[in-house]
Short mmCIF file of C-alpha atoms in Angstrom, two decimals:
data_model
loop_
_atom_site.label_atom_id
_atom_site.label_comp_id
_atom_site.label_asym_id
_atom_site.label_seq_id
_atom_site.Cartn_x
_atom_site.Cartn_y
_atom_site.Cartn_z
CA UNK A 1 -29.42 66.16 -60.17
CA UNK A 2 -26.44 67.84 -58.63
CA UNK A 3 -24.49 64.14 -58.09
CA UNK A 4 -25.31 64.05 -62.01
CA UNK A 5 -23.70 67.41 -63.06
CA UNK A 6 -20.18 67.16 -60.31
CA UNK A 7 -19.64 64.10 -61.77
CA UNK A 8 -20.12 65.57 -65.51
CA UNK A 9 -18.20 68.26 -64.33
CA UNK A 10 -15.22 66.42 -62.48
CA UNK A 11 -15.24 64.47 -66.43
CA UNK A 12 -14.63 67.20 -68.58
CA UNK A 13 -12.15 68.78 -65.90
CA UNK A 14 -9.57 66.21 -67.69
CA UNK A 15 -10.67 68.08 -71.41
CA UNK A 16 -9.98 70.89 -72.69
CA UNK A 17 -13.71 72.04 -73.72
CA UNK A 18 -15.08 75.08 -74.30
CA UNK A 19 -17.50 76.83 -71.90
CA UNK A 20 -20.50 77.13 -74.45
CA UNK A 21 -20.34 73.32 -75.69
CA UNK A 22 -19.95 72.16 -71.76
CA UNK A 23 -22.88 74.90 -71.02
CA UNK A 24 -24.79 72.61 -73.37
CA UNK A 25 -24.19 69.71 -71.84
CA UNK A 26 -24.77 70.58 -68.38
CA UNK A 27 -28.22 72.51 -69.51
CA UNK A 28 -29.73 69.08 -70.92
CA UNK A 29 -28.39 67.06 -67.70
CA UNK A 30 -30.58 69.80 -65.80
CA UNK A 31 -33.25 69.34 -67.53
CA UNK A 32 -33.90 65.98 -67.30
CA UNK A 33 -32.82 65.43 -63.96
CA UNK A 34 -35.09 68.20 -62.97
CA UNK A 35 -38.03 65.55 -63.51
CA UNK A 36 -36.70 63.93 -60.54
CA UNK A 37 -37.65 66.59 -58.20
CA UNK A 38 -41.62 67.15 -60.40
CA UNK A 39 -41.53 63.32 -59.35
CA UNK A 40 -40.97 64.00 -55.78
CA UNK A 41 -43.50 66.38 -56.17
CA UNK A 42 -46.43 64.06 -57.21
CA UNK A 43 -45.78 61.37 -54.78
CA UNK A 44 -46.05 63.67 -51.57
CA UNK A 45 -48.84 65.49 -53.36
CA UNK A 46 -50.97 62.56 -53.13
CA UNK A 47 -50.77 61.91 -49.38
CA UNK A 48 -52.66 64.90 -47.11
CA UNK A 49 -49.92 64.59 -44.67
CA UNK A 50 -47.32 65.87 -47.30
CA UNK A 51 -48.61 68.32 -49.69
CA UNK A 52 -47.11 71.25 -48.04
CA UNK A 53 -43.43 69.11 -48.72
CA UNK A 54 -44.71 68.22 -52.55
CA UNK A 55 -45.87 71.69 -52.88
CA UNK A 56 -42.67 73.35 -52.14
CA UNK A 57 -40.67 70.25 -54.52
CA UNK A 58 -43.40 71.38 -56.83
CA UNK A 59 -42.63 74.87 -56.44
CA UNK A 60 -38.44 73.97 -56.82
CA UNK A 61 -39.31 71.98 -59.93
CA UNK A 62 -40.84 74.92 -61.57
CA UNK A 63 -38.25 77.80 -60.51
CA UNK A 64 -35.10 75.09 -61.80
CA UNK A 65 -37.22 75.14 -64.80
CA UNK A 66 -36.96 78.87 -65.73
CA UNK A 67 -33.41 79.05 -64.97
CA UNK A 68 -32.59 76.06 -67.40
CA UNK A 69 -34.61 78.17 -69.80
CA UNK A 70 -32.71 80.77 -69.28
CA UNK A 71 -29.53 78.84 -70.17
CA UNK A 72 -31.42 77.26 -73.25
CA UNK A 73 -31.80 80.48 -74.67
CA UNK A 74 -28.11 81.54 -74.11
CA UNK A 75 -26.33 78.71 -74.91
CA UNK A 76 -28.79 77.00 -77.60
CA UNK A 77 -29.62 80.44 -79.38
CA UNK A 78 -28.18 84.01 -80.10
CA UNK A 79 -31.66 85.64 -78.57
CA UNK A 80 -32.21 87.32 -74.90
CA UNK A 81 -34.76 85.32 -73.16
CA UNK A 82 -37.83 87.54 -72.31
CA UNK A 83 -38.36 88.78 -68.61
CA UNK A 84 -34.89 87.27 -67.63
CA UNK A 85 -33.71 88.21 -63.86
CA UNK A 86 -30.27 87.12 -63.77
CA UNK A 87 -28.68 90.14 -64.47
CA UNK A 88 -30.84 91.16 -61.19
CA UNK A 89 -29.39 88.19 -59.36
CA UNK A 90 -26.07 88.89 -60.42
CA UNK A 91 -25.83 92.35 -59.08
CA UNK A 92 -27.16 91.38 -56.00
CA UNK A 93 -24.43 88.91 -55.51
CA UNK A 94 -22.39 91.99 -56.01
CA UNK A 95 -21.49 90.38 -59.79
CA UNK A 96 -21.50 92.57 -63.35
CA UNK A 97 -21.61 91.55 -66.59
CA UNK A 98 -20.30 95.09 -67.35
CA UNK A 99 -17.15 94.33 -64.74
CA UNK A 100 -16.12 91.11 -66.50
CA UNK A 101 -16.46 92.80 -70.24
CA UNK A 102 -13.88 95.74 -68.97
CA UNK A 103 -11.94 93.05 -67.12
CA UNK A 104 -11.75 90.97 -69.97
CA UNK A 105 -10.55 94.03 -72.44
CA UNK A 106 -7.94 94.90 -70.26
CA UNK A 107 -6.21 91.68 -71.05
CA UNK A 108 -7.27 91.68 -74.93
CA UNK A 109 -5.44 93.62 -77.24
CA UNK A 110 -7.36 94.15 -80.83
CA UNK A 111 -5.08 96.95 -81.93
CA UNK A 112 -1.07 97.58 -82.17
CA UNK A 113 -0.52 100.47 -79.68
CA UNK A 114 1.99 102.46 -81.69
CA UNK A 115 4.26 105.85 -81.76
CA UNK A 116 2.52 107.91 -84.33
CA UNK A 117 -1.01 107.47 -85.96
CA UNK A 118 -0.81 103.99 -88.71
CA UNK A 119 -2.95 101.78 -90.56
CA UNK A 120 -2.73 98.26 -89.31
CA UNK A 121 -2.46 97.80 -93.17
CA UNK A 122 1.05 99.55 -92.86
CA UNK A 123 2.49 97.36 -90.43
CA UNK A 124 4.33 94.75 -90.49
CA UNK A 125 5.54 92.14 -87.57
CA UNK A 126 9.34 91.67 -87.27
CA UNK A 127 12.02 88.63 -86.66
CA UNK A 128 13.92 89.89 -83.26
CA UNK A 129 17.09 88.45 -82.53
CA UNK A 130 18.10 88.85 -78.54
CA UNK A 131 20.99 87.93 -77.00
CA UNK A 132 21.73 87.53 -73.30
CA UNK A 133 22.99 91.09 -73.05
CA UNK A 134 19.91 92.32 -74.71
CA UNK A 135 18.00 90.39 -72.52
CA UNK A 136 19.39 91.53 -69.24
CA UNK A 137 18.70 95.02 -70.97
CA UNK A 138 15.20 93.80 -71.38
CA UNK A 139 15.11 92.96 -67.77
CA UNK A 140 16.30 96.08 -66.27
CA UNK A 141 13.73 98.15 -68.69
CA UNK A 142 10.77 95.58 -67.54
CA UNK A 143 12.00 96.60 -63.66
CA UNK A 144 12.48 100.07 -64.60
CA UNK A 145 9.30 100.34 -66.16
CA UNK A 146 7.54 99.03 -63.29
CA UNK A 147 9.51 101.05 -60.14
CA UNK A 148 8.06 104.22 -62.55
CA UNK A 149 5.02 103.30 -62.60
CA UNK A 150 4.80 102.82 -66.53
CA UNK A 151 3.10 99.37 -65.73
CA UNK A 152 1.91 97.21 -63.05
CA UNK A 153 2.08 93.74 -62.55
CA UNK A 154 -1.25 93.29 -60.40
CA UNK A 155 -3.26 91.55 -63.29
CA UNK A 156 -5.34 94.84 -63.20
CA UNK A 157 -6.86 94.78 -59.84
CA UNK A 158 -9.17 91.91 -61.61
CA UNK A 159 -10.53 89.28 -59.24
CA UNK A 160 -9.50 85.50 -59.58
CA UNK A 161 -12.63 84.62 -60.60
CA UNK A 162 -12.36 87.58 -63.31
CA UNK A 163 -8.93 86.31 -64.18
CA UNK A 164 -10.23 82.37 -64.93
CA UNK A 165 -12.97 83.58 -66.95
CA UNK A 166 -10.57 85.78 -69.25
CA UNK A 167 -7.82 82.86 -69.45
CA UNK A 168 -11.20 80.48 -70.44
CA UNK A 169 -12.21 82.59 -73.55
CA UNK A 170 -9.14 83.83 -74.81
CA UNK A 171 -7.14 80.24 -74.21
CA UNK A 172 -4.41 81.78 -73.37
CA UNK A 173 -2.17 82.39 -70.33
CA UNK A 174 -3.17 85.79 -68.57
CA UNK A 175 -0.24 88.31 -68.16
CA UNK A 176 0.18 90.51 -64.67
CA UNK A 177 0.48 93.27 -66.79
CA UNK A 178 -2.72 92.80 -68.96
CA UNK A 179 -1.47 93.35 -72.42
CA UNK A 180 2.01 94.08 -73.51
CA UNK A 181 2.51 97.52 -72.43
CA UNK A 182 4.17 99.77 -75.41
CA UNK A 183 8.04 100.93 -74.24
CA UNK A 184 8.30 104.22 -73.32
CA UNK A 185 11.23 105.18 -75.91
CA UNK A 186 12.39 102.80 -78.96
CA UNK A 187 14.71 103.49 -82.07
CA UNK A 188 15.67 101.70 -85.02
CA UNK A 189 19.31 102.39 -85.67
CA UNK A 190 21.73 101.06 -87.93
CA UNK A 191 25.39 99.58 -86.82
CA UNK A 192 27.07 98.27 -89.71
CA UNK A 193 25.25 96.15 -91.30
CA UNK A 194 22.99 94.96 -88.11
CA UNK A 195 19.60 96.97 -87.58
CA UNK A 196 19.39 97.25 -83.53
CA UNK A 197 16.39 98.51 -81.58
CA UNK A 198 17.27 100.95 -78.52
CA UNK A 199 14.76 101.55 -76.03
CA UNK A 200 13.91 102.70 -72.70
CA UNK A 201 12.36 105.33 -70.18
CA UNK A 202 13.87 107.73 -72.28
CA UNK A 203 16.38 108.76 -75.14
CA UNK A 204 19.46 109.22 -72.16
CA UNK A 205 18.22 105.30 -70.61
CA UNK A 206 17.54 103.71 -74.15
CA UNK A 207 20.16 100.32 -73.80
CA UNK A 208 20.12 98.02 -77.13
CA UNK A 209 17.00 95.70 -76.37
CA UNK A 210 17.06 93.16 -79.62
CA UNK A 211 18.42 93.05 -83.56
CA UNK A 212 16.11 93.05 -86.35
CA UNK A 213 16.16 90.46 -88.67
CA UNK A 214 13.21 90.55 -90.83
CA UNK A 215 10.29 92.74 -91.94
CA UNK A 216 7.35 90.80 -92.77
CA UNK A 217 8.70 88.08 -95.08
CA UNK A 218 12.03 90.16 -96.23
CA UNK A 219 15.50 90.29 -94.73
CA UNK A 220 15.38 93.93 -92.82
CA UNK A 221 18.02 95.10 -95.71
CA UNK A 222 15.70 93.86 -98.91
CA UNK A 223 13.09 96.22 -97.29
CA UNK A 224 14.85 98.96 -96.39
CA UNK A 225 16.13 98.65 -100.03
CA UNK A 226 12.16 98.90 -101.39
CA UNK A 227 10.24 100.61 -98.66
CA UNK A 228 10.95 103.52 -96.50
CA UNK A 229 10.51 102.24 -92.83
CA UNK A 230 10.16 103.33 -89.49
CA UNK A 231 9.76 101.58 -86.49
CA UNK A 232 5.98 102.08 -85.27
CA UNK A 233 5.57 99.75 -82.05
CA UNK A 234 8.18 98.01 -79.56
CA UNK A 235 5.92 96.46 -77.09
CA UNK A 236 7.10 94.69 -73.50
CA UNK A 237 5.19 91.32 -72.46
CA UNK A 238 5.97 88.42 -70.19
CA UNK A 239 6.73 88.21 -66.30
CA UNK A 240 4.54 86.61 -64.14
CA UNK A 241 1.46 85.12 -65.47
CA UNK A 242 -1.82 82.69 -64.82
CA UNK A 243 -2.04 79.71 -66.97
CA UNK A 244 -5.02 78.20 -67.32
CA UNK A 245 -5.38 74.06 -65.76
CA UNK A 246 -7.33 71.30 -64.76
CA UNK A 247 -8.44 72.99 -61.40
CA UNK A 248 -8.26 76.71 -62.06
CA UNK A 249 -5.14 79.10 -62.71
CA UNK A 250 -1.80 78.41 -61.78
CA UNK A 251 1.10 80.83 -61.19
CA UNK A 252 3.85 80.92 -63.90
CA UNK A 253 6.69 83.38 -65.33
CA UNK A 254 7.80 83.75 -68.77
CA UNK A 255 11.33 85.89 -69.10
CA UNK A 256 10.15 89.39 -70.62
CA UNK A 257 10.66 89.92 -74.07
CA UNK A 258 9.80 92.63 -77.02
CA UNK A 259 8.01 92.68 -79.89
CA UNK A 260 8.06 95.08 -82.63
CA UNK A 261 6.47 96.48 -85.67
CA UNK A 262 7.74 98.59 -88.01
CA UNK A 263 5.70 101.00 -91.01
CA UNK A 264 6.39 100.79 -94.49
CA UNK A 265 5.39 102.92 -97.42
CA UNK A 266 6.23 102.63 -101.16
CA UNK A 267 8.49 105.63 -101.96
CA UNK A 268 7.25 104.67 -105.65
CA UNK A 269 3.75 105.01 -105.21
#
């Protein structure tokens, strides 16, 4: 039975599959393989001089049973299987289903961290424009944000295992930093007829970190020409990383980069 599920498991190594679909697949491998051992079973039971060995197959047979139950029920079905022990087992191999749900939130970001109180109905992503200069701007805030503690790159604390379980459900690569971390000071000024973003620790270290371009779907001057805007959410990401691959997580970097979303209202309305 285990032969039958490395080699399954070696298989879809080369795939990109989902962990529910490949739960599937390994839970009805189980179960028929399982048979093997109820097999065993029978044929020592019916010699005296091995009972005791086909009792405890027997006894194997059965337990294996219950736990591919249990993974029927969670990967077949939305329902909790009845008098299930594995959160039991889990915490006794010092495991937590309540660990892995705050490890994997502090790597998932459902809501724009902003400068103000908005509705995410108000706001609207932007087109960035950096140059090198910006970016080496960009750099020195990502290092200054770090030396002052604003932000760690130590993927949380989160274990490895932790870590490939988050980059597995969310299909994505898994940043040191968790999410993008919001900068500490950002502006939207006007120079000419360019719309820059400053930021930084602080008003006196804010540097010019990108150029807007667009609002939503509009050139940055159409809206400012409609809407009144300001400029809700300038947000740091990149730097080392995990990506996910055929045999676990592998190291990477991505240069650090912004993102930014400004508020609109209707001065009409």
């Amino acid at each position: 039975m285990l032969t039958a599920l490395d080699i399954v498991n070696r298989i879809f190594g080369y795939f990109n599959i989902q962990d529910r679909p490949k739960g599937r697949v390994f839970t009805i491998i189980a179960f028929f393989a399982n048979f093997y051992l109820l097999y065993v079973a029978i044929a020592n039971l019916r010699y005296e001089g091995y009972r005791i060995r086909g009792a405890l197959f027997l006894a194997l047979f059965v337990v294996m049973l219950y736990f591919i139950y249990l993974n029927f029920m969670y990967y077949f079905t939305t329902k909790k299987a009845p008098a299930d022990i594995s959160p039991k087992i889990e915490r006794a191999l010092g495991g937590s289903a309540k660990a892995r749900q705050e490890a994997a939130e502090a790597f998932v970001q459902d809501e724009t961290p902003t400068v103000g109180v908005f509705d995410e109905s108000q706001l609207l992503p932007t087109t960035l424009l950096i140059g090198s200069r910006q970016q080496k701007n960009i750099d020195r805030l990502a290092k200054h944000m770090e030396d002052n503690g604003v932000m760690t790159l130590d993927y949380q604390g989160v274990s490895e295992q932790m870590l490939t379980e988050v980059a597995q459900k969310t299909a994505q690569p898994v940043l040191a930093m968790g999410t993008p971390v919001l900068v500490p000071f950002f502006e939207l000024v006007q120079h000419g007829k360019r719309w820059i973003i400053r930021g930084g620790l602080n008003e006196l270290d804010a540097t010019e970190l990108a150029e807007v371009v667009t609002v939503g779907l509009s050139p940055i001057d159409d809206a400012q020409d409609k809407f009144d805007l300001a400029l809700a959410s300038v947000t740091l990401s990149g730097g080392p990383q995990k990506e996910p691959g055929r045999s676990g997580l592998r190291d990477a970097f991505a240069k650090f980069t912004i993102d930014a979303k400004v508020a609109y209202v209707n001065p009409n309305k």
